[in-house]
Short mmCIF file of C-alpha atoms and ligand atoms in Angstrom, two decimals:
data_model
loop_
_atom_site.label_atom_id
_atom_site.label_comp_id
_atom_site.label_asym_id
_atom_site.label_seq_id
_atom_site.Cartn_x
_atom_site.Cartn_y
_atom_site.Cartn_z
CA MET S 1 0.02 0.02 0.01
CA LYS S 2 1.22 3.55 -0.79
CA ILE S 3 0.22 6.23 1.58
CA TYR S 4 0.32 9.93 0.73
CA ILE S 5 1.80 12.24 3.28
CA ASP S 6 2.43 15.88 2.39
CA GLY S 7 3.12 15.30 -1.26
CA LYS S 8 5.11 12.05 -1.03
CA PHE S 9 4.12 8.37 -1.14
CA HIS S 10 5.37 6.10 1.63
CA GLY S 11 5.09 2.32 2.12
CA GLU S 12 2.80 1.13 4.93
CA ARG S 13 5.74 0.57 7.41
CA ASP S 14 7.25 4.03 6.70
CA ALA S 15 4.05 6.03 6.76
CA LYS S 16 4.47 7.65 10.11
CA VAL S 17 3.52 10.97 11.86
CA SER S 18 5.49 12.78 14.56
CA VAL S 19 4.66 12.29 18.24
CA PHE S 20 4.60 16.09 18.30
CA ASP S 21 1.75 16.29 15.72
CA HIS S 22 -1.18 17.99 17.41
CA GLY S 23 -3.44 15.59 15.59
CA LEU S 24 -2.04 12.94 17.90
CA LEU S 25 -1.50 15.10 21.00
CA TYR S 26 -4.94 16.88 20.90
CA GLY S 27 -7.10 15.32 18.24
CA ASP S 28 -6.49 18.65 16.46
CA GLY S 29 -7.41 18.04 12.80
CA VAL S 30 -10.13 17.00 10.48
CA PHE S 31 -10.95 13.96 8.30
CA GLU S 32 -13.13 12.36 5.68
CA GLY S 33 -14.10 8.78 4.82
CA ILE S 34 -14.78 8.36 1.05
CA ARG S 35 -15.77 5.37 -1.10
CA ILE S 36 -14.36 4.20 -4.43
CA TYR S 37 -16.78 2.33 -6.66
CA HIS S 38 -15.94 0.84 -10.07
CA GLY S 39 -12.84 2.99 -10.56
CA ARG S 40 -14.53 6.22 -9.52
CA VAL S 41 -14.33 8.28 -6.31
CA PHE S 42 -17.92 8.79 -5.17
CA LYS S 43 -18.92 12.34 -4.20
CA LEU S 44 -15.27 13.42 -4.00
CA LYS S 45 -16.07 17.15 -4.50
CA GLU S 46 -18.65 17.03 -1.68
CA HIS S 47 -16.09 15.36 0.69
CA VAL S 48 -13.38 17.83 -0.18
CA GLU S 49 -15.81 20.74 0.33
CA ARG S 50 -16.81 19.33 3.74
CA VAL S 51 -13.21 18.90 4.86
CA PHE S 52 -12.46 22.49 3.86
CA HIS S 53 -15.54 23.61 5.91
CA SER S 54 -14.44 21.48 8.88
CA ALA S 55 -10.94 23.08 8.56
CA ARG S 56 -12.34 26.57 8.33
CA ALA S 57 -14.40 26.00 11.44
CA ILE S 58 -11.28 25.11 13.47
CA LEU S 59 -9.06 27.75 11.84
CA LEU S 60 -6.88 25.14 10.14
CA GLU S 61 -5.30 26.15 6.94
CA ILE S 62 -5.09 23.21 4.49
CA PRO S 63 -1.82 23.77 2.66
CA MET S 64 -3.38 23.01 -0.76
CA THR S 65 -6.35 24.09 -2.83
CA PRO S 66 -9.54 21.97 -3.09
CA SER S 67 -8.64 20.98 -6.70
CA GLU S 68 -5.04 19.97 -5.58
CA LEU S 69 -6.57 17.87 -2.78
CA ILE S 70 -8.89 16.24 -5.29
CA GLN S 71 -5.95 15.40 -7.56
CA ALA S 72 -3.84 14.11 -4.67
CA THR S 73 -6.73 11.80 -3.60
CA ILE S 74 -7.11 10.52 -7.18
CA ALA S 75 -3.34 10.04 -7.48
CA THR S 76 -3.39 7.99 -4.24
CA CYS S 77 -6.12 5.72 -5.57
CA ARG S 78 -4.19 5.33 -8.83
CA ALA S 79 -0.92 4.52 -6.99
CA ASN S 80 -2.76 1.74 -5.13
CA LYS S 81 -4.49 0.43 -8.30
CA LEU S 82 -7.85 0.53 -6.56
CA ARG S 83 -11.17 0.06 -8.38
CA ASP S 84 -13.27 -0.33 -5.19
CA GLY S 85 -12.26 0.77 -1.76
CA TYR S 86 -12.26 3.34 0.99
CA ILE S 87 -10.23 6.54 1.32
CA ARG S 88 -9.31 8.16 4.62
CA LEU S 89 -8.34 11.77 4.17
CA VAL S 90 -6.74 13.20 7.29
CA ILE S 91 -5.53 16.77 7.90
CA THR S 92 -3.69 17.31 11.16
CA ARG S 93 -2.63 20.61 12.66
CA GLY S 94 0.94 19.41 12.14
CA ILE S 95 4.04 19.32 14.30
CA GLY S 96 4.22 21.77 17.23
CA SER S 97 5.32 22.01 20.84
CA LEU S 98 3.77 20.13 23.71
CA GLY S 99 1.56 23.05 24.65
CA LEU S 100 -1.88 23.06 23.06
CA ASN S 101 -1.47 26.40 21.30
CA PRO S 102 -1.97 25.57 17.60
CA ARG S 103 0.23 28.56 16.66
CA SER S 104 3.27 26.39 17.42
CA CYS S 105 2.31 24.14 14.51
CA LYS S 106 3.88 25.68 11.43
CA LYS S 107 2.14 23.59 8.75
CA ALA S 108 -0.83 21.25 8.57
CA SER S 109 -0.15 17.69 7.38
CA VAL S 110 -2.17 16.03 4.65
CA ILE S 111 -2.48 12.32 4.81
CA ILE S 112 -4.36 10.13 2.28
CA ILE S 113 -4.86 6.39 2.82
CA ALA S 114 -6.67 4.40 0.14
CA ASP S 115 -7.39 0.82 1.09
CA LYS S 116 -9.82 -2.03 0.52
CA ILE S 117 -13.11 -1.54 2.29
CA GLN S 118 -14.08 -3.58 5.34
CA LEU S 119 -17.70 -4.15 4.51
CA TYR S 120 -20.37 -4.74 7.18
CA PRO S 121 -21.61 -8.35 7.37
CA PRO S 122 -24.43 -8.96 4.82
CA GLU S 123 -26.89 -9.94 7.61
CA TYR S 124 -26.95 -6.30 8.77
CA TYR S 125 -28.52 -5.35 5.46
CA GLN S 126 -30.72 -8.43 5.13
CA ARG S 127 -32.08 -8.64 8.67
CA GLY S 128 -31.62 -5.08 9.81
CA LEU S 129 -29.92 -3.64 12.89
CA ASP S 130 -31.01 -3.31 16.48
CA LEU S 131 -30.16 0.11 17.97
CA ILE S 132 -30.21 1.43 21.54
CA THR S 133 -30.22 4.99 22.81
CA VAL S 134 -27.04 5.62 24.85
CA PRO S 135 -26.42 7.98 27.81
CA THR S 136 -23.56 9.89 26.29
CA THR S 137 -25.11 13.12 24.93
CA ARG S 138 -24.13 14.64 21.57
CA ASN S 139 -21.77 17.59 21.84
CA LEU S 140 -23.40 21.08 21.89
CA HIS S 141 -22.97 23.36 18.84
CA ASN S 142 -21.18 25.77 21.09
CA SER S 143 -18.68 23.20 22.27
CA VAL S 144 -17.19 21.12 19.41
CA ASN S 145 -19.88 21.53 16.82
CA PRO S 146 -20.90 18.03 15.58
CA ALA S 147 -20.85 19.44 12.03
CA ILE S 148 -17.10 19.52 12.23
CA LYS S 149 -15.69 16.11 11.22
CA SER S 150 -12.78 16.54 13.57
CA LEU S 151 -10.14 14.08 14.72
CA ASN S 152 -11.63 14.40 18.20
CA TYR S 153 -14.23 11.66 18.05
CA LEU S 154 -14.38 10.81 21.72
CA ASN S 155 -17.98 11.88 22.05
CA ASN S 156 -18.94 9.32 19.37
CA ILE S 157 -16.51 6.68 20.66
CA LEU S 158 -18.00 6.76 24.14
CA ALA S 159 -21.45 6.29 22.69
CA LYS S 160 -20.12 3.44 20.49
CA ILE S 161 -18.57 1.73 23.57
CA GLU S 162 -21.92 2.00 25.39
CA ALA S 163 -23.70 0.46 22.35
CA ASN S 164 -21.08 -2.38 22.15
CA ASN S 165 -21.33 -3.01 25.90
CA ALA S 166 -25.07 -3.49 25.44
CA GLY S 167 -24.38 -5.95 22.61
CA VAL S 168 -25.45 -3.78 19.66
CA GLU S 169 -23.46 -2.36 16.80
CA GLU S 170 -24.71 1.24 16.56
CA ALA S 171 -26.36 3.70 18.94
CA ILE S 172 -28.79 6.59 18.78
CA MET S 173 -27.33 9.73 20.40
CA LEU S 174 -29.69 12.39 21.74
CA ASN S 175 -28.75 16.09 21.96
CA ALA S 176 -28.96 18.13 25.17
CA GLN S 177 -32.64 18.85 24.48
CA GLY S 178 -33.41 15.15 24.24
CA TYR S 179 -33.98 15.17 20.46
CA VAL S 180 -32.47 12.48 18.27
CA ALA S 181 -29.24 13.75 16.77
CA GLU S 182 -27.91 10.73 14.80
CA CYS S 183 -25.84 7.63 15.41
CA THR S 184 -22.20 7.35 16.42
CA GLY S 185 -20.86 7.20 12.81
CA ASP S 186 -24.05 7.37 10.69
CA ASN S 187 -27.02 9.63 10.12
CA ILE S 188 -30.50 8.34 10.84
CA PHE S 189 -33.79 8.39 8.90
CA MET S 190 -37.37 7.22 9.55
CA VAL S 191 -40.38 6.74 7.35
CA SER S 192 -43.84 7.82 8.56
CA LYS S 193 -46.97 7.80 6.43
CA GLY S 194 -44.93 7.66 3.21
CA ALA S 195 -42.71 10.69 4.16
CA LEU S 196 -39.00 10.45 4.81
CA LEU S 197 -37.89 12.25 7.92
CA THR S 198 -34.41 12.87 9.38
CA PRO S 199 -33.26 15.05 12.28
CA PRO S 200 -32.25 18.62 11.24
CA LEU S 201 -28.54 19.36 11.20
CA ALA S 202 -29.11 21.77 14.08
CA ALA S 203 -30.08 18.74 16.22
CA GLY S 204 -26.45 17.85 16.32
CA ALA S 205 -25.93 15.67 13.23
CA LEU S 206 -23.01 15.63 10.78
CA TYR S 207 -23.87 17.06 7.30
CA GLY S 208 -23.72 13.50 5.98
CA ILE S 209 -22.99 13.20 2.30
CA THR S 210 -24.94 9.90 2.07
CA ARG S 211 -27.76 11.66 3.96
CA GLY S 212 -27.84 14.40 1.29
CA THR S 213 -27.76 11.87 -1.55
CA VAL S 214 -30.62 9.82 -0.04
CA MET S 215 -32.72 12.96 0.43
CA GLU S 216 -32.08 13.87 -3.19
CA LEU S 217 -33.01 10.37 -4.42
CA ALA S 218 -36.20 10.46 -2.39
CA GLU S 219 -37.19 13.86 -3.68
CA GLN S 220 -36.57 12.74 -7.24
CA ALA S 221 -38.92 9.85 -6.63
CA GLY S 222 -41.66 12.21 -5.46
CA ILE S 223 -41.33 11.30 -1.79
CA LYS S 224 -41.92 14.05 0.78
CA VAL S 225 -38.74 14.72 2.71
CA ALA S 226 -38.63 16.76 5.91
CA GLU S 227 -36.20 17.55 8.74
CA PRO S 228 -38.23 18.12 11.87
CA ASN S 229 -36.93 17.63 15.43
CA LEU S 230 -37.57 14.01 16.22
CA THR S 231 -37.83 12.23 19.55
CA ARG S 232 -37.31 8.56 20.44
CA TYR S 233 -41.13 8.25 20.44
CA ASP S 234 -41.24 9.28 16.76
CA PHE S 235 -38.73 6.55 15.94
CA PHE S 236 -40.49 3.91 18.03
CA CYS S 237 -43.72 4.57 16.08
CA ALA S 238 -42.08 4.87 12.65
CA ASP S 239 -43.01 2.59 9.75
CA GLU S 240 -39.38 2.15 8.76
CA CYS S 241 -36.01 3.29 9.93
CA PHE S 242 -32.52 3.25 8.49
CA ILE S 243 -29.06 4.74 8.95
CA THR S 244 -26.71 6.17 6.31
CA GLY S 245 -22.94 6.70 5.90
CA SER S 246 -20.33 6.43 3.20
CA ALA S 247 -18.97 3.17 4.63
CA ALA S 248 -22.32 1.68 5.75
CA GLU S 249 -24.32 3.05 2.77
CA ILE S 250 -27.95 2.40 3.81
CA VAL S 251 -28.57 -0.11 6.70
CA PRO S 252 -32.14 -0.94 7.76
CA VAL S 253 -32.99 -0.63 11.47
CA VAL S 254 -35.57 -3.07 12.81
CA LYS S 255 -35.51 -2.53 16.58
CA ILE S 256 -34.79 0.53 18.82
CA ASP S 257 -34.55 0.18 22.57
CA GLY S 258 -36.49 -3.10 22.38
CA ARG S 259 -39.37 -1.62 20.29
CA VAL S 260 -39.90 -3.34 16.96
CA ILE S 261 -39.96 -0.86 14.13
CA GLY S 262 -42.73 -1.35 11.58
CA ASP S 263 -43.15 -5.08 10.95
CA GLY S 264 -39.64 -5.82 12.10
CA LYS S 265 -38.27 -6.23 8.61
CA PRO S 266 -36.31 -3.85 6.35
CA GLY S 267 -39.06 -1.56 4.92
CA PRO S 268 -40.06 -1.12 1.23
CA LEU S 269 -38.88 2.53 0.97
CA THR S 270 -35.53 1.59 2.67
CA LEU S 271 -35.05 -1.14 0.10
CA LYS S 272 -36.05 1.04 -2.85
CA LEU S 273 -33.67 3.86 -1.75
CA THR S 274 -30.88 1.30 -1.31
CA GLU S 275 -31.39 0.03 -4.84
CA GLN S 276 -31.32 3.63 -6.25
CA TYR S 277 -28.24 4.44 -4.12
CA HIS S 278 -26.39 1.38 -5.53
CA ALA S 279 -27.45 2.35 -9.04
CA LEU S 280 -25.94 5.79 -8.53
CA THR S 281 -22.64 4.43 -7.21
CA LYS S 282 -22.33 2.48 -10.48
CA VAL S 283 -22.42 5.48 -12.70
CA SER S 284 -21.22 8.53 -10.77
CA GLY S 285 -17.91 9.81 -9.29
CA GLU S 286 -14.50 11.20 -10.25
CA PRO S 287 -12.68 8.72 -12.57
CA ILE S 288 -9.40 7.47 -11.21
CA ASN S 289 -7.78 6.87 -14.64
N1 LIG J 1 -22.36 10.94 11.34
C1 LIG J 1 -21.13 10.81 11.75
C2 LIG J 1 -20.85 11.13 13.18
C3 LIG J 1 -20.14 10.30 10.96
O1 LIG J 1 -18.87 10.14 11.43
C4 LIG J 1 -20.46 9.96 9.62
C5 LIG J 1 -19.42 9.47 8.67
N2 LIG J 1 -18.92 8.15 9.08
C6 LIG J 1 -21.77 10.15 9.18
C7 LIG J 1 -22.69 10.66 10.04
C8 LIG J 1 -22.16 9.82 7.75
O2 LIG J 1 -21.65 10.76 6.93
P1 LIG J 1 -21.32 10.52 5.37
O3 LIG J 1 -22.59 10.02 4.77
O4 LIG J 1 -20.84 11.75 4.82
O5 LIG J 1 -20.27 9.42 5.38
#
Protein backbone atom coordinates (compact mmCIF):
# COMPACT_ATOMS: atom_id res chain seq x y z
CA MET A 1 0.00 0.00 0.00
CA LYS A 2 1.21 3.52 -0.81
CA ILE A 3 0.22 6.25 1.61
CA TYR A 4 0.30 9.93 0.71
CA ILE A 5 1.83 12.23 3.31
CA ASP A 6 2.46 15.86 2.40
CA GLY A 7 3.11 15.31 -1.27
CA LYS A 8 5.10 12.06 -1.05
CA PHE A 9 4.13 8.39 -1.12
CA HIS A 10 5.37 6.06 1.62
CA GLY A 11 5.10 2.31 2.13
CA GLU A 12 2.81 1.10 4.92
CA ARG A 13 5.71 0.60 7.38
CA ASP A 14 7.26 4.01 6.70
CA ALA A 15 4.04 6.03 6.73
CA LYS A 16 4.45 7.71 10.12
CA VAL A 17 3.56 10.95 11.86
CA SER A 18 5.53 12.76 14.56
CA VAL A 19 4.65 12.28 18.23
CA PHE A 20 4.57 16.10 18.31
CA ASP A 21 1.78 16.30 15.74
CA HIS A 22 -1.19 18.00 17.40
CA GLY A 23 -3.46 15.59 15.56
CA LEU A 24 -2.07 12.94 17.92
CA LEU A 25 -1.52 15.11 20.99
CA TYR A 26 -4.91 16.86 20.94
CA GLY A 27 -7.10 15.32 18.21
CA ASP A 28 -6.52 18.65 16.48
CA GLY A 29 -7.41 18.04 12.85
CA VAL A 30 -10.17 16.99 10.49
CA PHE A 31 -10.93 13.96 8.34
CA GLU A 32 -13.12 12.34 5.69
CA GLY A 33 -14.13 8.79 4.78
CA ILE A 34 -14.79 8.36 1.05
CA ARG A 35 -15.78 5.38 -1.12
CA ILE A 36 -14.35 4.23 -4.43
CA TYR A 37 -16.79 2.32 -6.65
CA HIS A 38 -15.95 0.83 -10.05
CA GLY A 39 -12.84 2.97 -10.56
CA ARG A 40 -14.52 6.23 -9.53
CA VAL A 41 -14.32 8.24 -6.32
CA PHE A 42 -17.89 8.76 -5.16
CA LYS A 43 -18.94 12.31 -4.18
CA LEU A 44 -15.31 13.43 -4.02
CA LYS A 45 -16.08 17.14 -4.52
CA GLU A 46 -18.63 17.02 -1.69
CA HIS A 47 -16.15 15.37 0.69
CA VAL A 48 -13.41 17.85 -0.19
CA GLU A 49 -15.83 20.72 0.30
CA ARG A 50 -16.82 19.34 3.72
CA VAL A 51 -13.22 18.87 4.85
CA PHE A 52 -12.48 22.49 3.87
CA HIS A 53 -15.52 23.60 5.87
CA SER A 54 -14.43 21.52 8.89
CA ALA A 55 -10.94 23.05 8.59
CA ARG A 56 -12.33 26.58 8.34
CA ALA A 57 -14.40 26.01 11.47
CA ILE A 58 -11.28 25.09 13.47
CA LEU A 59 -9.07 27.75 11.82
CA LEU A 60 -6.89 25.12 10.18
CA GLU A 61 -5.28 26.14 6.93
CA ILE A 62 -5.09 23.22 4.50
CA PRO A 63 -1.83 23.76 2.61
CA MET A 64 -3.38 23.01 -0.78
CA THR A 65 -6.36 24.11 -2.86
CA PRO A 66 -9.53 21.98 -3.11
CA SER A 67 -8.61 20.96 -6.67
CA GLU A 68 -5.07 19.99 -5.57
CA LEU A 69 -6.58 17.88 -2.79
CA ILE A 70 -8.91 16.23 -5.31
CA GLN A 71 -5.93 15.47 -7.57
CA ALA A 72 -3.85 14.11 -4.66
CA THR A 73 -6.74 11.84 -3.63
CA ILE A 74 -7.14 10.50 -7.16
CA ALA A 75 -3.35 10.04 -7.45
CA THR A 76 -3.37 7.98 -4.23
CA CYS A 77 -6.13 5.72 -5.58
CA ARG A 78 -4.17 5.33 -8.82
CA ALA A 79 -0.93 4.53 -6.97
CA ASN A 80 -2.76 1.76 -5.13
CA LYS A 81 -4.50 0.48 -8.29
CA LEU A 82 -7.85 0.54 -6.55
CA ARG A 83 -11.16 0.04 -8.38
CA ASP A 84 -13.24 -0.34 -5.21
CA GLY A 85 -12.24 0.75 -1.75
CA TYR A 86 -12.24 3.32 0.99
CA ILE A 87 -10.23 6.51 1.33
CA ARG A 88 -9.32 8.14 4.62
CA LEU A 89 -8.35 11.76 4.19
CA VAL A 90 -6.74 13.20 7.32
CA ILE A 91 -5.53 16.74 7.88
CA THR A 92 -3.72 17.32 11.14
CA ARG A 93 -2.64 20.61 12.68
CA GLY A 94 0.94 19.42 12.15
CA ILE A 95 4.05 19.32 14.30
CA GLY A 96 4.20 21.75 17.22
CA SER A 97 5.35 22.03 20.81
CA LEU A 98 3.76 20.13 23.71
CA GLY A 99 1.54 23.07 24.66
CA LEU A 100 -1.87 23.06 23.07
CA ASN A 101 -1.45 26.39 21.28
CA PRO A 102 -1.98 25.59 17.58
CA ARG A 103 0.22 28.55 16.64
CA SER A 104 3.25 26.39 17.48
CA CYS A 105 2.31 24.18 14.52
CA LYS A 106 3.88 25.67 11.43
CA LYS A 107 2.14 23.60 8.75
CA ALA A 108 -0.83 21.25 8.58
CA SER A 109 -0.14 17.70 7.39
CA VAL A 110 -2.21 16.05 4.66
CA ILE A 111 -2.47 12.26 4.82
CA ILE A 112 -4.37 10.13 2.30
CA ILE A 113 -4.85 6.41 2.84
CA ALA A 114 -6.65 4.42 0.14
CA ASP A 115 -7.40 0.85 1.09
CA LYS A 116 -9.82 -2.00 0.52
CA ILE A 117 -13.12 -1.55 2.30
CA GLN A 118 -14.07 -3.63 5.33
CA LEU A 119 -17.72 -4.19 4.52
CA TYR A 120 -20.35 -4.74 7.21
CA PRO A 121 -21.63 -8.32 7.36
CA PRO A 122 -24.44 -8.95 4.83
CA GLU A 123 -26.88 -9.93 7.62
CA TYR A 124 -26.95 -6.30 8.81
CA TYR A 125 -28.52 -5.39 5.47
CA GLN A 126 -30.73 -8.46 5.12
CA ARG A 127 -32.06 -8.68 8.67
CA GLY A 128 -31.63 -5.07 9.82
CA LEU A 129 -29.90 -3.62 12.88
CA ASP A 130 -30.99 -3.31 16.50
CA LEU A 131 -30.14 0.10 17.98
CA ILE A 132 -30.22 1.43 21.50
CA THR A 133 -30.17 4.98 22.80
CA VAL A 134 -27.05 5.63 24.86
CA PRO A 135 -26.46 7.99 27.81
CA THR A 136 -23.57 9.92 26.25
CA THR A 137 -25.12 13.12 24.90
CA ARG A 138 -24.16 14.65 21.59
CA ASN A 139 -21.79 17.63 21.86
CA LEU A 140 -23.40 21.07 21.90
CA HIS A 141 -22.97 23.35 18.86
CA ASN A 142 -21.19 25.80 21.04
CA SER A 143 -18.68 23.21 22.24
CA VAL A 144 -17.20 21.13 19.41
CA ASN A 145 -19.92 21.53 16.80
CA PRO A 146 -20.90 18.03 15.59
CA ALA A 147 -20.89 19.40 12.03
CA ILE A 148 -17.09 19.51 12.25
CA LYS A 149 -15.68 16.14 11.22
CA SER A 150 -12.78 16.54 13.59
CA LEU A 151 -10.15 14.05 14.72
CA ASN A 152 -11.62 14.38 18.19
CA TYR A 153 -14.26 11.66 18.01
CA LEU A 154 -14.39 10.80 21.71
CA ASN A 155 -18.01 11.88 22.05
CA ASN A 156 -18.94 9.33 19.38
CA ILE A 157 -16.50 6.70 20.63
CA LEU A 158 -17.99 6.79 24.14
CA ALA A 159 -21.44 6.27 22.66
CA LYS A 160 -20.11 3.42 20.50
CA ILE A 161 -18.59 1.73 23.56
CA GLU A 162 -21.93 2.01 25.35
CA ALA A 163 -23.68 0.42 22.35
CA ASN A 164 -21.10 -2.37 22.12
CA ASN A 165 -21.32 -3.02 25.89
CA ALA A 166 -25.05 -3.50 25.42
CA GLY A 167 -24.37 -5.96 22.58
CA VAL A 168 -25.43 -3.77 19.66
CA GLU A 169 -23.43 -2.33 16.79
CA GLU A 170 -24.74 1.24 16.60
CA ALA A 171 -26.37 3.70 18.99
CA ILE A 172 -28.78 6.58 18.79
CA MET A 173 -27.36 9.72 20.38
CA LEU A 174 -29.67 12.40 21.74
CA ASN A 175 -28.75 16.07 21.99
CA ALA A 176 -28.93 18.11 25.19
CA GLN A 177 -32.64 18.86 24.50
CA GLY A 178 -33.41 15.16 24.24
CA TYR A 179 -34.02 15.16 20.47
CA VAL A 180 -32.46 12.48 18.31
CA ALA A 181 -29.22 13.77 16.74
CA GLU A 182 -27.91 10.75 14.80
CA CYS A 183 -25.84 7.61 15.43
CA THR A 184 -22.17 7.36 16.40
CA GLY A 185 -20.90 7.22 12.82
CA ASP A 186 -24.04 7.39 10.70
CA ASN A 187 -27.05 9.64 10.11
CA ILE A 188 -30.53 8.32 10.86
CA PHE A 189 -33.80 8.39 8.92
CA MET A 190 -37.37 7.25 9.56
CA VAL A 191 -40.39 6.76 7.33
CA SER A 192 -43.82 7.80 8.54
CA LYS A 193 -46.98 7.80 6.41
CA GLY A 194 -44.91 7.70 3.21
CA ALA A 195 -42.73 10.68 4.16
CA LEU A 196 -39.00 10.45 4.80
CA LEU A 197 -37.88 12.24 7.96
CA THR A 198 -34.42 12.87 9.40
CA PRO A 199 -33.26 15.09 12.27
CA PRO A 200 -32.26 18.62 11.25
CA LEU A 201 -28.54 19.35 11.21
CA ALA A 202 -29.09 21.77 14.09
CA ALA A 203 -30.11 18.77 16.23
CA GLY A 204 -26.43 17.82 16.31
CA ALA A 205 -25.91 15.70 13.21
CA LEU A 206 -23.02 15.64 10.79
CA TYR A 207 -23.86 17.06 7.34
CA GLY A 208 -23.77 13.52 5.99
CA ILE A 209 -23.01 13.19 2.30
CA THR A 210 -24.94 9.93 2.08
CA ARG A 211 -27.76 11.69 3.97
CA GLY A 212 -27.84 14.41 1.30
CA THR A 213 -27.75 11.86 -1.53
CA VAL A 214 -30.59 9.80 -0.02
CA MET A 215 -32.71 12.94 0.44
CA GLU A 216 -32.11 13.88 -3.21
CA LEU A 217 -33.02 10.39 -4.41
CA ALA A 218 -36.23 10.45 -2.37
CA GLU A 219 -37.21 13.88 -3.67
CA GLN A 220 -36.57 12.76 -7.25
CA ALA A 221 -38.91 9.81 -6.61
CA GLY A 222 -41.63 12.23 -5.47
CA ILE A 223 -41.34 11.30 -1.79
CA LYS A 224 -41.91 14.04 0.75
CA VAL A 225 -38.72 14.74 2.71
CA ALA A 226 -38.63 16.78 5.92
CA GLU A 227 -36.18 17.55 8.72
CA PRO A 228 -38.22 18.11 11.89
CA ASN A 229 -36.93 17.66 15.42
CA LEU A 230 -37.59 14.00 16.24
CA THR A 231 -37.84 12.21 19.57
CA ARG A 232 -37.32 8.55 20.45
CA TYR A 233 -41.11 8.21 20.45
CA ASP A 234 -41.24 9.26 16.78
CA PHE A 235 -38.73 6.54 15.93
CA PHE A 236 -40.54 3.90 18.04
CA CYS A 237 -43.73 4.60 16.07
CA ALA A 238 -42.07 4.87 12.63
CA ASP A 239 -43.02 2.59 9.75
CA GLU A 240 -39.37 2.18 8.75
CA CYS A 241 -35.98 3.28 9.96
CA PHE A 242 -32.48 3.21 8.45
CA ILE A 243 -29.05 4.71 8.95
CA THR A 244 -26.70 6.15 6.33
CA GLY A 245 -22.98 6.70 5.92
CA SER A 246 -20.31 6.46 3.23
CA ALA A 247 -18.97 3.18 4.64
CA ALA A 248 -22.31 1.68 5.75
CA GLU A 249 -24.32 3.05 2.77
CA ILE A 250 -27.94 2.38 3.85
CA VAL A 251 -28.57 -0.09 6.69
CA PRO A 252 -32.14 -0.95 7.77
CA VAL A 253 -32.99 -0.65 11.47
CA VAL A 254 -35.59 -3.06 12.84
CA LYS A 255 -35.48 -2.49 16.59
CA ILE A 256 -34.81 0.53 18.81
CA ASP A 257 -34.54 0.19 22.60
CA GLY A 258 -36.50 -3.08 22.41
CA ARG A 259 -39.34 -1.64 20.29
CA VAL A 260 -39.88 -3.38 16.97
CA ILE A 261 -39.96 -0.86 14.11
CA GLY A 262 -42.76 -1.36 11.58
CA ASP A 263 -43.16 -5.07 10.92
CA GLY A 264 -39.62 -5.83 12.14
CA LYS A 265 -38.23 -6.24 8.62
CA PRO A 266 -36.33 -3.84 6.35
CA GLY A 267 -39.06 -1.59 4.92
CA PRO A 268 -40.04 -1.11 1.24
CA LEU A 269 -38.87 2.51 0.98
CA THR A 270 -35.56 1.59 2.66
CA LEU A 271 -35.05 -1.16 0.07
CA LYS A 272 -36.05 1.08 -2.83
CA LEU A 273 -33.67 3.86 -1.77
CA THR A 274 -30.89 1.29 -1.28
CA GLU A 275 -31.40 0.05 -4.84
CA GLN A 276 -31.33 3.61 -6.19
CA TYR A 277 -28.25 4.44 -4.14
CA HIS A 278 -26.42 1.39 -5.52
CA ALA A 279 -27.44 2.34 -9.05
CA LEU A 280 -25.95 5.81 -8.52
CA THR A 281 -22.64 4.42 -7.21
CA LYS A 282 -22.33 2.45 -10.47
CA VAL A 283 -22.43 5.52 -12.69
CA SER A 284 -21.19 8.54 -10.77
CA GLY A 285 -17.92 9.79 -9.29
CA GLU A 286 -14.53 11.21 -10.27
CA PRO A 287 -12.73 8.72 -12.54
CA ILE A 288 -9.38 7.47 -11.23
CA ASN A 289 -7.79 6.89 -14.65
N1 LIG B 1 -22.39 10.96 11.31
C1 LIG B 1 -21.15 10.79 11.78
C2 LIG B 1 -20.88 11.13 13.19
C3 LIG B 1 -20.15 10.29 10.94
O1 LIG B 1 -18.90 10.13 11.42
C4 LIG B 1 -20.46 9.96 9.61
C5 LIG B 1 -19.40 9.43 8.68
N2 LIG B 1 -18.92 8.17 9.10
C6 LIG B 1 -21.77 10.14 9.16
C7 LIG B 1 -22.70 10.65 10.04
C8 LIG B 1 -22.17 9.80 7.77
O2 LIG B 1 -21.63 10.78 6.90
P1 LIG B 1 -21.31 10.48 5.38
O3 LIG B 1 -22.59 10.03 4.78
O4 LIG B 1 -20.84 11.77 4.84
O5 LIG B 1 -20.28 9.41 5.35
